[in-house]
GROMACS .gro file of N, CA, C and O in nm:
model
  372
    1GLU      N    1  24.525   9.445  18.399
    1GLU     CA    2  24.621   9.321  18.389
    1GLU      C    3  24.684   9.315  18.229
    1GLU      O    4  24.830   9.285  18.229
    2GLU      N    5  24.631   9.310  18.137
    2GLU     CA    6  24.660   9.298  18.014
    2GLU      C    7  24.747   9.446  17.972
    2GLU      O    8  24.822   9.402  17.904
    3THR      N    9  24.702   9.532  18.006
    3THR     CA   10  24.754   9.660  17.976
    3THR      C   11  24.896   9.694  18.061
    3THR      O   12  25.006   9.694  17.977
    4GLU      N   13  24.909   9.602  18.161
    4GLU     CA   14  25.050   9.615  18.230
    4GLU      C   15  25.126   9.502  18.157
    4GLU      O   16  25.227   9.541  18.180
    5LYS      N   17  25.073   9.411  18.116
    5LYS     CA   18  25.145   9.327  18.043
    5LYS      C   19  25.226   9.395  17.934
    5LYS      O   20  25.343   9.361  17.926
    6ILE      N   21  25.135   9.455  17.866
    6ILE     CA   22  25.173   9.525  17.746
    6ILE      C   23  25.293   9.642  17.793
    6ILE      O   24  25.405   9.629  17.722
    7ASP      N   25  25.265   9.674  17.901
    7ASP     CA   26  25.337   9.789  17.934
    7ASP      C   27  25.492   9.718  17.956
    7ASP      O   28  25.575   9.785  17.962
    8GLN      N   29  25.498   9.611  18.049
    8GLN     CA   30  25.600   9.549  18.075
    8GLN      C   31  25.697   9.482  17.957
    8GLN      O   32  25.815   9.520  17.947
    9ILE      N   33  25.636   9.444  17.865
    9ILE     CA   34  25.710   9.365  17.744
    9ILE      C   35  25.763   9.506  17.662
    9ILE      O   36  25.877   9.510  17.641
   10PHE      N   37  25.698   9.640  17.648
   10PHE     CA   38  25.770   9.732  17.627
   10PHE      C   39  25.861   9.787  17.673
   10PHE      O   40  25.993   9.801  17.630
   11LYS      N   41  25.860   9.774  17.804
   11LYS     CA   42  26.006   9.836  17.915
   11LYS      C   43  26.106   9.733  17.861
   11LYS      O   44  26.211   9.805  17.869
   12GLU      N   45  26.045   9.610  17.866
   12GLU     CA   46  26.177   9.500  17.855
   12GLU      C   47  26.273   9.533  17.724
   12GLU      O   48  26.384   9.506  17.707
   13LYS      N   49  26.205   9.553  17.620
   13LYS     CA   50  26.233   9.589  17.497
   13LYS      C   51  26.284   9.736  17.466
   13LYS      O   52  26.367   9.760  17.367
   14GLY      N   53  26.274   9.837  17.557
   14GLY     CA   54  26.316   9.966  17.548
   14GLY      C   55  26.245  10.021  17.439
   14GLY      O   56  26.314  10.107  17.368
   15LEU      N   57  26.136   9.986  17.422
   15LEU     CA   58  26.036  10.035  17.348
   15LEU      C   59  25.958  10.179  17.389
   15LEU      O   60  25.897  10.124  17.498
   16ALA      N   61  25.913  10.273  17.331
   16ALA     CA   62  25.797  10.382  17.379
   16ALA      C   63  25.678  10.333  17.340
   16ALA      O   64  25.689  10.248  17.243
   17LEU      N   65  25.598  10.348  17.415
   17LEU     CA   66  25.445  10.274  17.425
   17LEU      C   67  25.376  10.446  17.453
   17LEU      O   68  25.370  10.479  17.560
   18TYR      N   69  25.293  10.453  17.353
   18TYR     CA   70  25.204  10.617  17.362
   18TYR      C   71  25.104  10.560  17.266
   18TYR      O   72  25.076  10.498  17.179
   19THR      N   73  24.998  10.663  17.298
   19THR     CA   74  24.887  10.694  17.222
   19THR      C   75  24.922  10.796  17.085
   19THR      O   76  24.996  10.894  17.106
   20ALA      N   77  24.895  10.729  16.963
   20ALA     CA   78  24.931  10.778  16.833
   20ALA      C   79  24.810  10.905  16.836
   20ALA      O   80  24.728  10.891  16.778
   21TYR      N   81  24.858  11.030  16.860
   21TYR     CA   82  24.754  11.140  16.839
   21TYR      C   83  24.777  11.170  16.679
   21TYR      O   84  24.865  11.307  16.670
   22ILE      N   85  24.717  11.104  16.589
   22ILE     CA   86  24.740  11.133  16.458
   22ILE      C   87  24.698  11.272  16.394
   22ILE      O   88  24.758  11.325  16.277
   23SER      N   89  24.581  11.325  16.458
   23SER     CA   90  24.523  11.430  16.401
   23SER      C   91  24.607  11.550  16.414
   23SER      O   92  24.549  11.633  16.340
   24ARG      N   93  24.732  11.535  16.503
   24ARG     CA   94  24.812  11.675  16.498
   24ARG      C   95  24.844  11.705  16.333
   24ARG      O   96  24.893  11.801  16.341
   25ALA      N   97  24.870  11.563  16.282
   25ALA     CA   98  24.930  11.589  16.154
   25ALA      C   99  24.866  11.598  16.022
   25ALA      O  100  24.900  11.642  15.923
   26TYR      N  101  24.758  11.613  16.078
   26TYR     CA  102  24.644  11.623  15.954
   26TYR      C  103  24.650  11.799  15.894
   26TYR      O  104  24.694  11.857  15.965
   27GLU      N  105  24.674  11.782  15.744
   27GLU     CA  106  24.675  11.896  15.688
   27GLU      C  107  24.578  12.025  15.753
   27GLU      O  108  24.605  12.122  15.770
   28LYS      N  109  24.446  11.993  15.787
   28LYS     CA  110  24.353  12.084  15.812
   28LYS      C  111  24.396  12.137  15.961
   28LYS      O  112  24.385  12.250  15.978
   29THR      N  113  24.464  12.053  16.072
   29THR     CA  114  24.485  12.059  16.200
   29THR      C  115  24.599  12.166  16.176
   29THR      O  116  24.622  12.277  16.234
   30GLN      N  117  24.685  12.163  16.105
   30GLN     CA  118  24.831  12.215  16.078
   30GLN      C  119  24.770  12.384  16.022
   30GLN      O  120  24.803  12.473  16.039
   31THR      N  121  24.686  12.385  15.949
   31THR     CA  122  24.628  12.501  15.879
   31THR      C  123  24.569  12.594  15.973
   31THR      O  124  24.585  12.706  15.986
   32ILE      N  125  24.478  12.507  16.066
   32ILE     CA  126  24.418  12.567  16.163
   32ILE      C  127  24.523  12.640  16.247
   32ILE      O  128  24.510  12.780  16.334
   33LYS      N  129  24.622  12.568  16.318
   33LYS     CA  130  24.732  12.594  16.379
   33LYS      C  131  24.802  12.718  16.334
   33LYS      O  132  24.824  12.813  16.418
   34LYS      N  133  24.815  12.747  16.200
   34LYS     CA  134  24.900  12.826  16.154
   34LYS      C  135  24.785  12.971  16.142
   34LYS      O  136  24.874  13.080  16.155
   35LEU      N  137  24.690  12.938  16.134
   35LEU     CA  138  24.578  13.048  16.118
   35LEU      C  139  24.576  13.107  16.276
   35LEU      O  140  24.557  13.247  16.288
   36LEU      N  141  24.546  13.040  16.367
   36LEU     CA  142  24.586  13.077  16.497
   36LEU      C  143  24.718  13.151  16.547
   36LEU      O  144  24.716  13.254  16.602
   37ARG      N  145  24.853  13.099  16.497
   37ARG     CA  146  24.975  13.171  16.540
   37ARG      C  147  24.979  13.314  16.441
   37ARG      O  148  25.003  13.389  16.531
   38SER      N  149  24.923  13.317  16.384
   38SER     CA  150  24.930  13.431  16.301
   38SER      C  151  24.805  13.547  16.327
   38SER      O  152  24.825  13.657  16.269
   39GLY      N  153  24.739  13.503  16.393
   39GLY     CA  154  24.620  13.612  16.440
   39GLY      C  155  24.516  13.625  16.360
   39GLY      O  156  24.421  13.691  16.347
   40ALA      N  157  24.511  13.516  16.225
   40ALA     CA  158  24.426  13.578  16.128
   40ALA      C  159  24.270  13.563  16.146
   40ALA      O  160  24.206  13.620  16.117
   41ILE      N  161  24.244  13.467  16.246
   41ILE     CA  162  24.116  13.479  16.286
   41ILE      C  163  24.072  13.529  16.427
   41ILE      O  164  23.969  13.479  16.494
   42GLY      N  165  24.170  13.573  16.470
   42GLY     CA  166  24.135  13.703  16.577
   42GLY      C  167  24.160  13.617  16.700
   42GLY      O  168  24.207  13.489  16.734
   43ASP      N  169  24.103  13.651  16.844
   43ASP     CA  170  24.123  13.595  16.971
   43ASP      C  171  24.019  13.494  17.007
   43ASP      O  172  23.891  13.531  17.015
   44VAL      N  173  24.049  13.369  16.988
   44VAL     CA  174  23.935  13.268  16.996
   44VAL      C  175  23.860  13.249  17.146
   44VAL      O  176  23.942  13.257  17.224
   45LYS      N  177  23.764  13.259  17.139
   45LYS     CA  178  23.695  13.283  17.297
   45LYS      C  179  23.589  13.114  17.338
   45LYS      O  180  23.621  13.108  17.456
   46SER      N  181  23.536  13.083  17.253
   46SER     CA  182  23.544  12.943  17.226
   46SER      C  183  23.522  12.835  17.141
   46SER      O  184  23.543  12.880  17.021
   47ILE      N  185  23.480  12.737  17.160
   47ILE     CA  186  23.512  12.613  17.027
   47ILE      C  187  23.393  12.517  17.040
   47ILE      O  188  23.331  12.511  17.134
   48LYS      N  189  23.338  12.510  16.927
   48LYS     CA  190  23.250  12.429  16.879
   48LYS      C  191  23.288  12.302  16.807
   48LYS      O  192  23.334  12.339  16.700
   49TYR      N  193  23.309  12.181  16.862
   49TYR     CA  194  23.364  12.091  16.813
   49TYR      C  195  23.300  11.970  16.774
   49TYR      O  196  23.210  11.898  16.894
   50MET      N  197  23.271  11.901  16.671
   50MET     CA  198  23.151  11.785  16.653
   50MET      C  199  23.220  11.682  16.565
   50MET      O  200  23.314  11.684  16.505
   51VAL      N  201  23.188  11.562  16.629
   51VAL     CA  202  23.238  11.436  16.577
   51VAL      C  203  23.125  11.363  16.529
   51VAL      O  204  23.034  11.334  16.598
   52CYS      N  205  23.088  11.328  16.391
   52CYS     CA  206  22.997  11.286  16.313
   52CYS      C  207  23.053  11.191  16.263
   52CYS      O  208  23.166  11.127  16.235
   53GLY      N  209  22.929  11.049  16.269
   53GLY     CA  210  22.949  10.937  16.229
   53GLY      C  211  22.889  10.840  16.348
   53GLY      O  212  22.856  10.863  16.461
   54ASN      N  213  22.905  10.690  16.314
   54ASN     CA  214  22.861  10.607  16.396
   54ASN      C  215  22.954  10.534  16.476
   54ASN      O  216  22.941  10.411  16.544
   55GLY      N  217  23.068  10.568  16.473
   55GLY     CA  218  23.191  10.504  16.550
   55GLY      C  219  23.214  10.386  16.493
   55GLY      O  220  23.269  10.299  16.604
   56GLY      N  221  23.235  10.339  16.393
   56GLY     CA  222  23.223  10.216  16.310
   56GLY      C  223  23.148  10.118  16.339
   56GLY      O  224  23.135  10.020  16.289
   57ALA      N  225  23.047  10.138  16.392
   57ALA     CA  226  22.924  10.043  16.384
   57ALA      C  227  22.869  10.063  16.227
   57ALA      O  228  22.821  10.141  16.160
   58ARG      N  229  22.841   9.933  16.191
   58ARG     CA  230  22.832   9.911  16.036
   58ARG      C  231  22.640   9.919  16.038
   58ARG      O  232  22.586   9.962  15.943
   59ASP      N  233  22.610   9.865  16.143
   59ASP     CA  234  22.425   9.869  16.116
   59ASP      C  235  22.386   9.892  16.278
   59ASP      O  236  22.428   9.801  16.361
   60LEU      N  237  22.351   9.999  16.303
   60LEU     CA  238  22.284  10.056  16.427
   60LEU      C  239  22.207   9.988  16.507
   60LEU      O  240  22.171   9.966  16.603
   61ASP      N  241  22.139   9.885  16.403
   61ASP     CA  242  22.022   9.800  16.470
   61ASP      C  243  22.067   9.666  16.520
   61ASP      O  244  22.024   9.597  16.604
   62SER      N  245  22.202   9.638  16.491
   62SER     CA  246  22.273   9.510  16.541
   62SER      C  247  22.369   9.560  16.646
   62SER      O  248  22.365   9.668  16.709
   63ASP      N  249  22.444   9.472  16.749
   63ASP     CA  250  22.505   9.477  16.805
   63ASP      C  251  22.634   9.589  16.772
   63ASP      O  252  22.688   9.577  16.676
   64LEU      N  253  22.655   9.687  16.871
   64LEU     CA  254  22.766   9.794  16.851
   64LEU      C  255  22.931   9.715  16.879
   64LEU      O  256  22.926   9.617  16.943
   65PRO      N  257  22.994   9.783  16.833
   65PRO     CA  258  23.158   9.740  16.844
   65PRO      C  259  23.184   9.729  16.968
   65PRO      O  260  23.129   9.827  17.053
   66TRP      N  261  23.268   9.658  17.025
   66TRP     CA  262  23.309   9.654  17.196
   66TRP      C  263  23.373   9.787  17.216
   66TRP      O  264  23.312   9.837  17.342
   67ARG      N  265  23.425   9.843  17.123
   67ARG     CA  266  23.466   9.967  17.180
   67ARG      C  267  23.405  10.079  17.194
   67ARG      O  268  23.444  10.183  17.247
   68LEU      N  269  23.277  10.069  17.163
   68LEU     CA  270  23.173  10.170  17.190
   68LEU      C  271  23.106  10.117  17.320
   68LEU      O  272  23.032  10.227  17.322
   69ILE      N  273  23.131  10.036  17.372
   69ILE     CA  274  23.056   9.985  17.509
   69ILE      C  275  23.139  10.015  17.625
   69ILE      O  276  23.254   9.949  17.630
   70ALA      N  277  23.083  10.097  17.719
   70ALA     CA  278  23.187  10.145  17.811
   70ALA      C  279  23.256  10.027  17.904
   70ALA      O  280  23.347  10.019  17.953
   71SER      N  281  23.138   9.929  17.917
   71SER     CA  282  23.174   9.843  18.015
   71SER      C  283  23.266   9.743  17.955
   71SER      O  284  23.340   9.661  18.037
   72GLU      N  285  23.273   9.745  17.834
   72GLU     CA  286  23.366   9.664  17.783
   72GLU      C  287  23.505   9.712  17.739
   72GLU      O  288  23.595   9.643  17.719
   73SER      N  289  23.493   9.833  17.710
   73SER     CA  290  23.620   9.907  17.644
   73SER      C  291  23.701   9.979  17.740
   73SER      O  292  23.779  10.033  17.731
   74GLY      N  293  23.606  10.021  17.875
   74GLY     CA  294  23.670  10.113  17.977
   74GLY      C  295  23.658  10.233  17.951
   74GLY      O  296  23.736  10.304  17.991
   75GLY      N  297  23.546  10.261  17.887
   75GLY     CA  298  23.529  10.405  17.855
   75GLY      C  299  23.424  10.434  17.751
   75GLY      O  300  23.346  10.544  17.757
   76GLY      N  301  23.414  10.335  17.654
   76GLY     CA  302  23.331  10.385  17.533
   76GLY      C  303  23.364  10.480  17.432
   76GLY      O  304  23.475  10.514  17.447
   77LEU      N  305  23.279  10.560  17.370
   77LEU     CA  306  23.307  10.648  17.277
   77LEU      C  307  23.401  10.747  17.330
   77LEU      O  308  23.497  10.781  17.207
   78ILE      N  309  23.382  10.791  17.429
   78ILE     CA  310  23.461  10.938  17.453
   78ILE      C  311  23.617  10.891  17.483
   78ILE      O  312  23.728  10.949  17.468
   79MET      N  313  23.671  10.746  17.548
   79MET     CA  314  23.778  10.691  17.581
   79MET      C  315  23.833  10.657  17.396
   79MET      O  316  23.966  10.669  17.378
   80ASP      N  317  23.718  10.622  17.306
   80ASP     CA  318  23.785  10.560  17.186
   80ASP      C  319  23.819  10.685  17.107
   80ASP      O  320  23.943  10.698  17.041
   81VAL      N  321  23.739  10.808  17.075
   81VAL     CA  322  23.777  10.888  16.981
   81VAL      C  323  23.754  11.032  17.044
   81VAL      O  324  23.857  11.136  17.046
   82GLY      N  325  23.724  11.053  17.180
   82GLY     CA  326  23.710  11.162  17.270
   82GLY      C  327  23.855  11.217  17.308
   82GLY      O  328  23.882  11.325  17.290
   83CYS      N  329  23.941  11.146  17.322
   83CYS     CA  330  24.082  11.164  17.376
   83CYS      C  331  24.156  11.235  17.262
   83CYS      O  332  24.213  11.309  17.277
   84HIS      N  333  24.108  11.219  17.113
   84HIS     CA  334  24.172  11.231  17.025
   84HIS      C  335  24.144  11.427  17.022
   84HIS      O  336  24.182  11.502  16.975
   85VAL      N  337  23.994  11.438  17.039
   85VAL     CA  338  23.949  11.550  17.039
   85VAL      C  339  24.025  11.680  17.121
   85VAL      O  340  24.013  11.762  17.098
   86ILE      N  341  24.029  11.584  17.252
   86ILE     CA  342  24.073  11.664  17.355
   86ILE      C  343  24.211  11.722  17.312
   86ILE      O  344  24.259  11.831  17.348
   87ASP      N  345  24.316  11.612  17.256
   87ASP     CA  346  24.435  11.594  17.222
   87ASP      C  347  24.423  11.725  17.118
   87ASP      O  348  24.541  11.817  17.163
   88ARG      N  349  24.331  11.727  17.028
   88ARG     CA  350  24.375  11.829  16.924
   88ARG      C  351  24.344  11.983  16.980
   88ARG      O  352  24.420  12.075  16.907
   89ILE      N  353  24.225  11.987  17.041
   89ILE     CA  354  24.206  12.109  17.101
   89ILE      C  355  24.350  12.159  17.198
   89ILE      O  356  24.384  12.288  17.171
   90ASP      N  357  24.404  12.085  17.293
   90ASP     CA  358  24.490  12.121  17.348
   90ASP      C  359  24.627  12.129  17.267
   90ASP      O  360  24.678  12.263  17.309
   91TYR      N  361  24.643  12.072  17.145
   91TYR     CA  362  24.789  12.109  17.075
   91TYR      C  363  24.743  12.251  16.990
   91TYR      O  364  24.850  12.319  16.961
   92LEU      N  365  24.628  12.265  16.951
   92LEU     CA  366  24.580  12.387  16.868
   92LEU      C  367  24.634  12.527  16.992
   92LEU      O  368  24.635  12.607  16.924
   93PHE      N  369  24.572  12.516  17.088
   93PHE     CA  370  24.592  12.634  17.195
   93PHE      C  371  24.646  12.617  17.322
   93PHE      O  372  24.693  12.699  17.375
   0.00000   0.00000   0.00000
């Protein structure tokens, strides 16, 4: 319901509403893309991608931030940062 309201407001104002996949603009992402395009690293057969950190939790013994709890955020960590990982891989390949 809340998302639909946000969508409606953006449409009424003629504004674009989208997820900002900012990792595409990172220097390291652009470097990898150039290396892939040039063939410098060969034909990639598989990828291992690791996301490190605690997802914004300040103290893992305390309550987790709402965005890491699937029942509260609509998907938990995979929806929070996983979509950016998937987008970056899609963008690179």
